[in-house]
Structures are given as C-alpha cells and as structure tokens.
Tab-separated table of C-alpha atoms in Angstrom:
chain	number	residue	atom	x	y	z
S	1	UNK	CA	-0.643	-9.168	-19.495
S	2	UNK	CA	-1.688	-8.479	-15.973
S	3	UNK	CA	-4.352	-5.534	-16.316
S	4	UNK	CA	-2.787	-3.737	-13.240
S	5	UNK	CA	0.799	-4.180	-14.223
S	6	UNK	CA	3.115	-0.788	-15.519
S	7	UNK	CA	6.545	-0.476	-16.603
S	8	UNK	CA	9.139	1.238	-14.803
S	9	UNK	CA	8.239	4.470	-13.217
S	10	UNK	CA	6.790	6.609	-16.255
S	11	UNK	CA	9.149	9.682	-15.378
S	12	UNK	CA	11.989	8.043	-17.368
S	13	UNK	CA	9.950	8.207	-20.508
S	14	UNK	CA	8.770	11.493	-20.177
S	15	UNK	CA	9.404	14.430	-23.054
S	16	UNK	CA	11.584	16.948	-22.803
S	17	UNK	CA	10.792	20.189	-21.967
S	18	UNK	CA	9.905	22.092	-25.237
S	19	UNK	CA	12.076	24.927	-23.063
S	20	UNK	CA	15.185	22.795	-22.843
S	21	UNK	CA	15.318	20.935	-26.330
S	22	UNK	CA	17.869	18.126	-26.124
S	23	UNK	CA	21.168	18.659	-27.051
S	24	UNK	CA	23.191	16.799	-30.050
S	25	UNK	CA	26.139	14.623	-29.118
S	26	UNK	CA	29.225	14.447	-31.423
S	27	UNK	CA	29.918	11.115	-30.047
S	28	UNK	CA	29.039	8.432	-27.190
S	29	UNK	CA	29.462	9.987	-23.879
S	30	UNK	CA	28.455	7.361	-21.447
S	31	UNK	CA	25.393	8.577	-19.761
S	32	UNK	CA	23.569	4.902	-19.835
S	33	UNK	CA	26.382	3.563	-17.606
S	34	UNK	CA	24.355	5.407	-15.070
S	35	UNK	CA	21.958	3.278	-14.842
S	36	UNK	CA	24.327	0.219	-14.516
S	37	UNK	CA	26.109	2.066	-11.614
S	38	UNK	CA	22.391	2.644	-9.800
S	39	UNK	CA	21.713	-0.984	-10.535
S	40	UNK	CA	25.266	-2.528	-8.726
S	41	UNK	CA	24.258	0.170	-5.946
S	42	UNK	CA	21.047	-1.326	-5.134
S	43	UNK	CA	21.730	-5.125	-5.171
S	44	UNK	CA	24.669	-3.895	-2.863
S	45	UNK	CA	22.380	-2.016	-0.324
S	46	UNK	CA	18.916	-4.027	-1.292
S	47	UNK	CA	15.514	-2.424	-0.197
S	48	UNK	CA	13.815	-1.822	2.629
S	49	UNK	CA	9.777	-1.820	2.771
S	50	UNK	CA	7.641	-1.423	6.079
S	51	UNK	CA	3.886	-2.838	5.730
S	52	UNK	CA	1.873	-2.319	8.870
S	53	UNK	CA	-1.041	-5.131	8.890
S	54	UNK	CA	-4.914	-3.191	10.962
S	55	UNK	CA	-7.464	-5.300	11.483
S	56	UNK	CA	-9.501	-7.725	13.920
S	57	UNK	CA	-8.092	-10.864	15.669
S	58	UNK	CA	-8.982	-13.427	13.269
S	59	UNK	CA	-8.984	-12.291	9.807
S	60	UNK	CA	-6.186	-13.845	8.535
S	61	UNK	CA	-3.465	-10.679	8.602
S	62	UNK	CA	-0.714	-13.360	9.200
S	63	UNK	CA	-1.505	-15.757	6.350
S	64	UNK	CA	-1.695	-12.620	4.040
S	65	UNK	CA	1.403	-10.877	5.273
S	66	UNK	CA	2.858	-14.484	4.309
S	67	UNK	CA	0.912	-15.516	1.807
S	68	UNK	CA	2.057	-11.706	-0.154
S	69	UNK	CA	5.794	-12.509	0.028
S	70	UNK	CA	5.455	-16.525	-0.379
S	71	UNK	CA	7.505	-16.832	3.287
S	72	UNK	CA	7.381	-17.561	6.997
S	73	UNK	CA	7.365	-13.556	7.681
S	74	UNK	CA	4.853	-13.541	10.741
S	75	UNK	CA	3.674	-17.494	12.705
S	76	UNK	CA	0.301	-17.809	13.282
S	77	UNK	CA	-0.720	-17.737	16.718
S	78	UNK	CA	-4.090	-18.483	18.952
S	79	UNK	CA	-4.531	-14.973	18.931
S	80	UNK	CA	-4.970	-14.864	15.236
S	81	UNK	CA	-7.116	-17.720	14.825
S	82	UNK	CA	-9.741	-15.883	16.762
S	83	UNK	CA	-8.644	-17.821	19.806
S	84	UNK	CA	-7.118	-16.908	23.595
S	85	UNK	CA	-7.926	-13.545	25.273
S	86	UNK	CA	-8.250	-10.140	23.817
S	87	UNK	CA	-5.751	-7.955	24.963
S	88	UNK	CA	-6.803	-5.200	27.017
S	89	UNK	CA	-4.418	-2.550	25.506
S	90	UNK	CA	-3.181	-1.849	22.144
S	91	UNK	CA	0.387	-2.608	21.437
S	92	UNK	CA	2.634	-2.457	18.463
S	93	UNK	CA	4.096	-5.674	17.223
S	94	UNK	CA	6.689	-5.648	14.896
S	95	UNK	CA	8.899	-8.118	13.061
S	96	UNK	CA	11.935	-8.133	10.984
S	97	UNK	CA	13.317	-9.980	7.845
S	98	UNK	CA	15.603	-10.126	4.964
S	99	UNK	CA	13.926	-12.162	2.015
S	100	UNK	CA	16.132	-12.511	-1.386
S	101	UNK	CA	15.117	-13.179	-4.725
S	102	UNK	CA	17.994	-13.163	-7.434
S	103	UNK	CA	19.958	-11.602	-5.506
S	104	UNK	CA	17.707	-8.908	-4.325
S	105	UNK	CA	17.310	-8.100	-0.938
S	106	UNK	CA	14.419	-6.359	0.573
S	107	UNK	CA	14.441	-5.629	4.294
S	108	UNK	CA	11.245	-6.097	5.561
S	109	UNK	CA	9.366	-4.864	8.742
S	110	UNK	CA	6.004	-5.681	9.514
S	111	UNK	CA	4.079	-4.232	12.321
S	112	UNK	CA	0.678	-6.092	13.552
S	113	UNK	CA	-1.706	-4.122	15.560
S	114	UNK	CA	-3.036	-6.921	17.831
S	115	UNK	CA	-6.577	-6.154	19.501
S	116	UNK	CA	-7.825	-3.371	17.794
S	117	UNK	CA	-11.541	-3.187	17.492
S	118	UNK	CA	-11.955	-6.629	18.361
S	119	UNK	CA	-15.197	-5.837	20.821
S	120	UNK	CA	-17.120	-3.490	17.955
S	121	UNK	CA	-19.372	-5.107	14.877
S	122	UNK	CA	-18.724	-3.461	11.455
S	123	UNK	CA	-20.168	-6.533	9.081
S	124	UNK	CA	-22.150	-3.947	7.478
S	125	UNK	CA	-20.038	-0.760	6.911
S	126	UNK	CA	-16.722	1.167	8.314
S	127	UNK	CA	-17.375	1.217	11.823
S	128	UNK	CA	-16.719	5.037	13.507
S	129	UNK	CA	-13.577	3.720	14.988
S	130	UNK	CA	-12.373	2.693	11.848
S	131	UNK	CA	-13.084	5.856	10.375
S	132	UNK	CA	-11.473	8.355	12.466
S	133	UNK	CA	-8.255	6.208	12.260
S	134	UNK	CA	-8.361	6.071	8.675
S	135	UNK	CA	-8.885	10.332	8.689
S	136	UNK	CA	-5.436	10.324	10.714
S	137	UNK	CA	-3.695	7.735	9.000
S	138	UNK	CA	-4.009	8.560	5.430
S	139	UNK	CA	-2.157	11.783	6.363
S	140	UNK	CA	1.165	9.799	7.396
S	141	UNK	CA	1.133	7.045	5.405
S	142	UNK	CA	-0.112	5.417	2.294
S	143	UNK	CA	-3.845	3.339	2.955
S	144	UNK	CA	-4.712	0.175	1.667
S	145	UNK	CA	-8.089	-1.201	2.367
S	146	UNK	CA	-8.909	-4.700	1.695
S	147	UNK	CA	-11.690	-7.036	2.058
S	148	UNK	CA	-10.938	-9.808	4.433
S	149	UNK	CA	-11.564	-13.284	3.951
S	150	UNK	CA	-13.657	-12.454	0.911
S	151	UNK	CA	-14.711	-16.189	0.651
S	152	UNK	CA	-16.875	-15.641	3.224
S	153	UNK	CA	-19.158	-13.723	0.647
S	154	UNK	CA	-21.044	-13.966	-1.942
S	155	UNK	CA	-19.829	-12.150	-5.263
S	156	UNK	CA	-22.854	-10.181	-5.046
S	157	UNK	CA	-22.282	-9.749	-1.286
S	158	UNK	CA	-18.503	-8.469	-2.247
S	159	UNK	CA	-19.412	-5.953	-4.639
S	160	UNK	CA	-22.397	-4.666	-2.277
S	161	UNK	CA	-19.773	-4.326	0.441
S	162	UNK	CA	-17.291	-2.712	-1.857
S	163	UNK	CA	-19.733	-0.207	-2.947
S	164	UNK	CA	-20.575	0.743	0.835
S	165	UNK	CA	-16.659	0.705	1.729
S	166	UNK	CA	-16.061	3.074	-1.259
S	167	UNK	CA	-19.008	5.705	-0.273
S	168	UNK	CA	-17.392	5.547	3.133
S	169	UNK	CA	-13.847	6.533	2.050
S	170	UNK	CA	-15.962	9.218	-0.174
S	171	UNK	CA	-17.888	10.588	1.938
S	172	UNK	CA	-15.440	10.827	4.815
S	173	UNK	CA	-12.653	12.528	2.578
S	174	UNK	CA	-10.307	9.385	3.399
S	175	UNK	CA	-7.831	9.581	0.672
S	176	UNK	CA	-6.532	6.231	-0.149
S	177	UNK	CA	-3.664	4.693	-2.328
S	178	UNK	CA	-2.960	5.635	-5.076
S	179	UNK	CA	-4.170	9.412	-4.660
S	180	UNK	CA	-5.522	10.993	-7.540
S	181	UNK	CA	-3.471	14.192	-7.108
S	182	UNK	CA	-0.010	12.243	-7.327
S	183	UNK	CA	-0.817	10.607	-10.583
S	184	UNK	CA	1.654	12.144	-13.006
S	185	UNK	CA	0.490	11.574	-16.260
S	186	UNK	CA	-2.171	9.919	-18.804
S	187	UNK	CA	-0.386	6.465	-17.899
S	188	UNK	CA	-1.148	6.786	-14.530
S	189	UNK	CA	-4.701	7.877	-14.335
S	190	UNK	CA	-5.645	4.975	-16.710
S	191	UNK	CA	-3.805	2.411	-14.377
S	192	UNK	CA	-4.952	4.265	-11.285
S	193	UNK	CA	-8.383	4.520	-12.106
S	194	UNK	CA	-8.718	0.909	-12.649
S	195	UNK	CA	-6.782	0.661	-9.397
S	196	UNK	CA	-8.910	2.331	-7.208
S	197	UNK	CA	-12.363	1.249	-8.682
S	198	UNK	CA	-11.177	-2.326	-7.547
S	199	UNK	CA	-10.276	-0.971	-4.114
S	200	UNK	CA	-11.233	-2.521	-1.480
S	201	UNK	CA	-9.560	-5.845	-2.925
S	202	UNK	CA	-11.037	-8.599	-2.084
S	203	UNK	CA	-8.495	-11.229	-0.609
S	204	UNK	CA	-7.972	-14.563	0.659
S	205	UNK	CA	-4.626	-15.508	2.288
S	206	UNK	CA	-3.492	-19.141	1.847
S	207	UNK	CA	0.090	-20.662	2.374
S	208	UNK	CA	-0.711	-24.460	1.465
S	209	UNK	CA	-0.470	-25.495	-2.177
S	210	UNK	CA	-2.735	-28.258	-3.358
S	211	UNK	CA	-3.174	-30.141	-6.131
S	212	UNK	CA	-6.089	-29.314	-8.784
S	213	UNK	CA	-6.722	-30.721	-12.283
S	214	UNK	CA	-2.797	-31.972	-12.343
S	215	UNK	CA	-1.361	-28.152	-10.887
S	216	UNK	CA	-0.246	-26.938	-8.113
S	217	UNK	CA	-1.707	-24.671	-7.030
S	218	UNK	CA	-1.987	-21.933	-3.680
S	219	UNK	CA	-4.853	-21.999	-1.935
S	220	UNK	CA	-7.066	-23.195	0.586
S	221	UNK	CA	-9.221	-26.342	1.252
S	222	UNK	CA	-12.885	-26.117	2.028
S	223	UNK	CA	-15.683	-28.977	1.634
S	224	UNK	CA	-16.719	-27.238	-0.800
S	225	UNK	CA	-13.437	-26.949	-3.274
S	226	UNK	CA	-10.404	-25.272	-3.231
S	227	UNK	CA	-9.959	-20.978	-3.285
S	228	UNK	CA	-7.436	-20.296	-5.317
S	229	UNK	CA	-5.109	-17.819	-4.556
S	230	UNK	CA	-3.326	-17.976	-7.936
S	231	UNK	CA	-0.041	-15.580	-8.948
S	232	UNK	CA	-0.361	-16.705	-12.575
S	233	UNK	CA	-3.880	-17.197	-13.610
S	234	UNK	CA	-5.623	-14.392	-14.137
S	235	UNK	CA	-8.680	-16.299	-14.507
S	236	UNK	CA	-9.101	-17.003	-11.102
S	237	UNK	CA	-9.742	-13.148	-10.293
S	238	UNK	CA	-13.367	-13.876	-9.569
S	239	UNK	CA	-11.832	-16.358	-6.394
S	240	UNK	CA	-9.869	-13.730	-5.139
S	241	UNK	CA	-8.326	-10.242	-6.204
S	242	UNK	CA	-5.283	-11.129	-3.986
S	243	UNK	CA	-2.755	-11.353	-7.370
S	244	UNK	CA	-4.326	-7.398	-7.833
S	245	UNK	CA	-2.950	-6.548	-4.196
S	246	UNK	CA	0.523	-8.042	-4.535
S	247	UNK	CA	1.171	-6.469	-7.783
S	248	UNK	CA	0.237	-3.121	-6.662
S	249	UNK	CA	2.747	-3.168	-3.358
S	250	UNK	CA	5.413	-4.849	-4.969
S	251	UNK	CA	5.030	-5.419	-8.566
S	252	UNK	CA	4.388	-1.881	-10.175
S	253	UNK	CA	4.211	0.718	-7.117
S	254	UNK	CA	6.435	-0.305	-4.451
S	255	UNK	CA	9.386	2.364	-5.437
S	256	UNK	CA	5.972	5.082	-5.937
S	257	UNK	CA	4.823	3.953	-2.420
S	258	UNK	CA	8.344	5.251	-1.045
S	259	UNK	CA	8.891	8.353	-2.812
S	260	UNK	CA	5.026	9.391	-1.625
S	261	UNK	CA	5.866	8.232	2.099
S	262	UNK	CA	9.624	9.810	2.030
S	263	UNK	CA	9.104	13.281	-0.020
S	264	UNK	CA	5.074	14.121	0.931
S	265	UNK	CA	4.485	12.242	4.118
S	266	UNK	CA	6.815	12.484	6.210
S	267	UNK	CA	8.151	16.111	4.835
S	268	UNK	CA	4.413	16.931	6.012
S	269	UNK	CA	4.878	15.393	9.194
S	270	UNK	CA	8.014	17.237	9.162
S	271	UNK	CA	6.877	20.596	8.693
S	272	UNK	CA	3.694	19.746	11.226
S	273	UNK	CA	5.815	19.416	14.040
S	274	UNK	CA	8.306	21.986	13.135
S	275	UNK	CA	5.691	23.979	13.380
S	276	UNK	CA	4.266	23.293	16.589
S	277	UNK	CA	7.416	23.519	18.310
S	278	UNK	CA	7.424	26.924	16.956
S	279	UNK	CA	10.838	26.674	15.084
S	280	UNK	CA	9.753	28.107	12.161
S	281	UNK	CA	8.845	32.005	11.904
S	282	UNK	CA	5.684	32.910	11.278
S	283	UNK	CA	5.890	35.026	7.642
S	284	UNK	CA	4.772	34.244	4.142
S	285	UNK	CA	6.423	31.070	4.113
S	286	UNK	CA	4.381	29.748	7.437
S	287	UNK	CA	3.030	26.591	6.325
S	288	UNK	CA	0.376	25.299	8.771
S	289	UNK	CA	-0.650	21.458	8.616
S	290	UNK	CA	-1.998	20.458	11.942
S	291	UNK	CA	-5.302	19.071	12.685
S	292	UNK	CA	-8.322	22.167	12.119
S	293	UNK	CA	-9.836	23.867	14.967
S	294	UNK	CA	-12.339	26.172	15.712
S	295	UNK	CA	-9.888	29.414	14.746
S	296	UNK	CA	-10.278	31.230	11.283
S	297	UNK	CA	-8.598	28.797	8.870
S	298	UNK	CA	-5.505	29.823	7.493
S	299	UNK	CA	-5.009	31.775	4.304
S	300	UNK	CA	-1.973	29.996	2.661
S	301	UNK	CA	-2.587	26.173	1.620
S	302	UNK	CA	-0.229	23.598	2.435
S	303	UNK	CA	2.975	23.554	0.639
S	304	UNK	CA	2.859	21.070	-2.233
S	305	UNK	CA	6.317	18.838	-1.874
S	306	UNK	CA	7.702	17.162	-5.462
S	307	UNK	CA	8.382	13.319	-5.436
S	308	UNK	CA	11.623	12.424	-6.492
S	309	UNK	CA	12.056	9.073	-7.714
S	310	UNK	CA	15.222	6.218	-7.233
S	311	UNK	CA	15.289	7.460	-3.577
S	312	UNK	CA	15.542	3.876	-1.579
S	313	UNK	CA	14.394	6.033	1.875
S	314	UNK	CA	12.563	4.381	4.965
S	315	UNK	CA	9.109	4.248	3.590
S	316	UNK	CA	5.821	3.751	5.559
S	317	UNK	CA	2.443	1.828	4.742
C-alpha cells in the first residue's frame, strides 16, 4: 500500500463526544441512506479543482499539469520548451476542462504564470523573488513546492537541494501544504509528517509510454535509459517522487485541499478586506489580518475558522 495514501477523510471515524454519548435505536432508521443521497448528488454536479502551475519557461509545467491527470489539459508550446521570447509582462493564463473517470466529473482550471522569473538564477536556493511570493501566497492558497525536472540531478544533488529548499520555507515562516496546525488527529500527523519531510517532491513529467522489460510503461527517453514516471510501482520512487505528488492532490487530500481554501482561506481573505473597507466595527470582535506595519501590533489574534468537510466549494491551489 502506497505509504502516502489515507482513507476517507478521518472525521467520519472520529469518537463521540464522551458529552453526547450515542443514543440507542429501537429499530433501523435510515441514516446511511445519507450517504447514498450525497453520493447521487456529486456524480450529478461532479467536482471542480483549480491548480495554478509557478515556475520558469522551460521546466516542464505543461507535461506535469498533463502528465498529473493522464490528458491533453495544457499543449506544449515554444514558450515552454525554453524557446521564443520572454514576455515582458506577467499575465495570467488559464484553461478549462471537464475530464471523467467512471462517471466522475471534475471541472478543471489551470492557470500558468508565463514569464515569471525567467531573467533571475536560483540553481542554488529560493531566489528573493521567489520568496516574497511564497510569504503572500501561502496566505490565500494552499503551496506546493516541487523539484523540477529532478533528472537533472543527482540523488545526492536532490536531497542537498531539498534540504536547502526546506531551511528556506523554515526560516522564512512559509507555511506550506499540508500545515501542521490543520492536522486533526494522530492519523494525520503520521501521514503529514511523512508528507512534508518529502516536500519538495522531486518530479519528472512525461506523457509518452514506452516499452521496458515487456511493460508499458510512462516515461521519458534519454541515451541513457528511460525515467520512469510510474503510477503503480512503487519501486521506482528513487526515479521520481511524481506518484507521491499525484496522490497527495488527488488521491487522499483533494476534498482537504478545498475545505482549507473555502472555510480558512478565503474566509481570511474575506474578513481582510472587510476590514479594510471598514465595514466591520471596530470592538472586541475586530479581527485584523492585513499585512504588519510599523504600528503597535494588535492585541487580539486572528480568528481561528473550523473546516467543514463534504463542501464541493471553488477551491484554490
């Protein structure tokens, strides 16, 4: 079994409160049918899952994007080969699909980021452009960091540059995914932890299958082999950690990435510019979230918001 993989959100296998000890039922009431009823609702209405791809021209963001949901989601252009112009300003690119499996849909946008830090060197460590858009960005959404085109390294070389990457996000107080404060139990600090001591993942995009020792299998063609980019054997982790990656968006977290983006981040964001339009009166309840400045810091911490869970909301990664 997949080190990395969970079972459905923990929260439906929690204990009861000792305060509210379950009640005994004379006879069968029905309750399970609930879950039926959420089931029919959600292969009626599908899913919908935004991924937004940072990163030099170059690194492969399309072949991952593809290579992560086994389709045509985003066509590789000059531009991403490393080739053409650099743009001169940053714009948002953004694409739209519907991709079914058994008769699941899952809406999905991704947004590419085309140009950005393409003129600055950061082969050694995060670069300081990299880190102040981390600092903002882990606020809104839900951070990822991965290591691209990891083939390009040595293992030794990987697990130097991992190292650095994870004194960065240390030092820097760049909170990544999964947070530490959001795991809800003994379940999920065990699979967390192992989580984020792999994080930065180390990943190589492919979208051509070849044939090795009789298999098929995904990957990509040097002179020097084939880099597999396996979904099944977990023996090939030491080629690539992509399998790692694809089971934490969409394997075991994706419905934990929502709730986190729907009831913290954007209830945050919320709140942040509720407050500096000045809608909100300034009492007790004054909750103040904006970016510190040289005034005395405030003396109430930011509101803590509860995740609820089966809530298919716009999320944001």
């Amino acid at each position: 079994m997949d080190p990395l993989r969970r079972s459905p959100s923990p929260c439906s296998s929690r204990p009861s409160s000792p305060r509210t000890p379950p009640c005994e039922m004379l006879g069968y009431v029905g309750i399970e049918a609930v879950l039926d009823q959420l089931k029919i609702k959600a292969m009626k209405m599908g899913f919908e899952f935004n991924i937004m791809v940072v990163g030099q021209s170059g690194l492969g963001k399309s072949t991952m994007v593809n290579t992560l949901f086994k389709s045509k989601i985003w066509n590789c252009t000059p531009l991403d080969l490393g080739q053409g112009p650099v743009p001169q300003t940053l714009q948002l690119h953004s694409v739209t699909h519907v991709i079914e499996e058994k008769g699941v849909k899952l809406k999905l946008t991704v947004t590419d980021t085309p140009g950005f830090g393409d003129q600055i060197n950061n082969d050694k460590c995060l670069r300081p452009l990299d880190i102040e858009f981390l600092q903002r960005l882990c606020r809104t959404v839900n951070v990822v960091p991965v290591i691209a085109r990891a083939d390009s390294l040595t293992i030794e070389e990987r697990e130097n540059f991992r190292q650095r990457i994870q004194h960065n996000l240390k030092t820097h107080c760049i909170d990544v995914y999964p947070q530490k404060c959001f795991d809800e139990d003994i379940n999920d600090r065990i699979l967390n932890s192992k989580i984020r001591d792999r994080i930065p993942f180390a990943v190589v995009g492919a979208d051509q299958e070849h044939l090795v020792n009789g298999r098929c299998v995904l990957g990509r063609k040097t002179k020097w082999g084939i880099i597999e980019v396996s979904y099944l054997a977990v023996e090939n982790m030491a080629h690539c950690e992509f399998p790692l990656l694809r089971d934490l968006l969409i394997r075991s977290h994706l419905q934990d990435l929502k709730d986190i983006t729907h009831n913290v981040h954007y209830e945050n964001y919320r709140v942040c510019r509720l407050n500096q339009s000045h809608m909100l009166p300034r009492g007790p309840g004054w909750v103040n979230l904006g970016p510190t400045s040289a005034s005395p810091p405030a003396t109430h911490a930011p509101s803590k918001v509860r995740r609820r869970t089966h809530d298919n909301s716009t999320e944001g990664f």
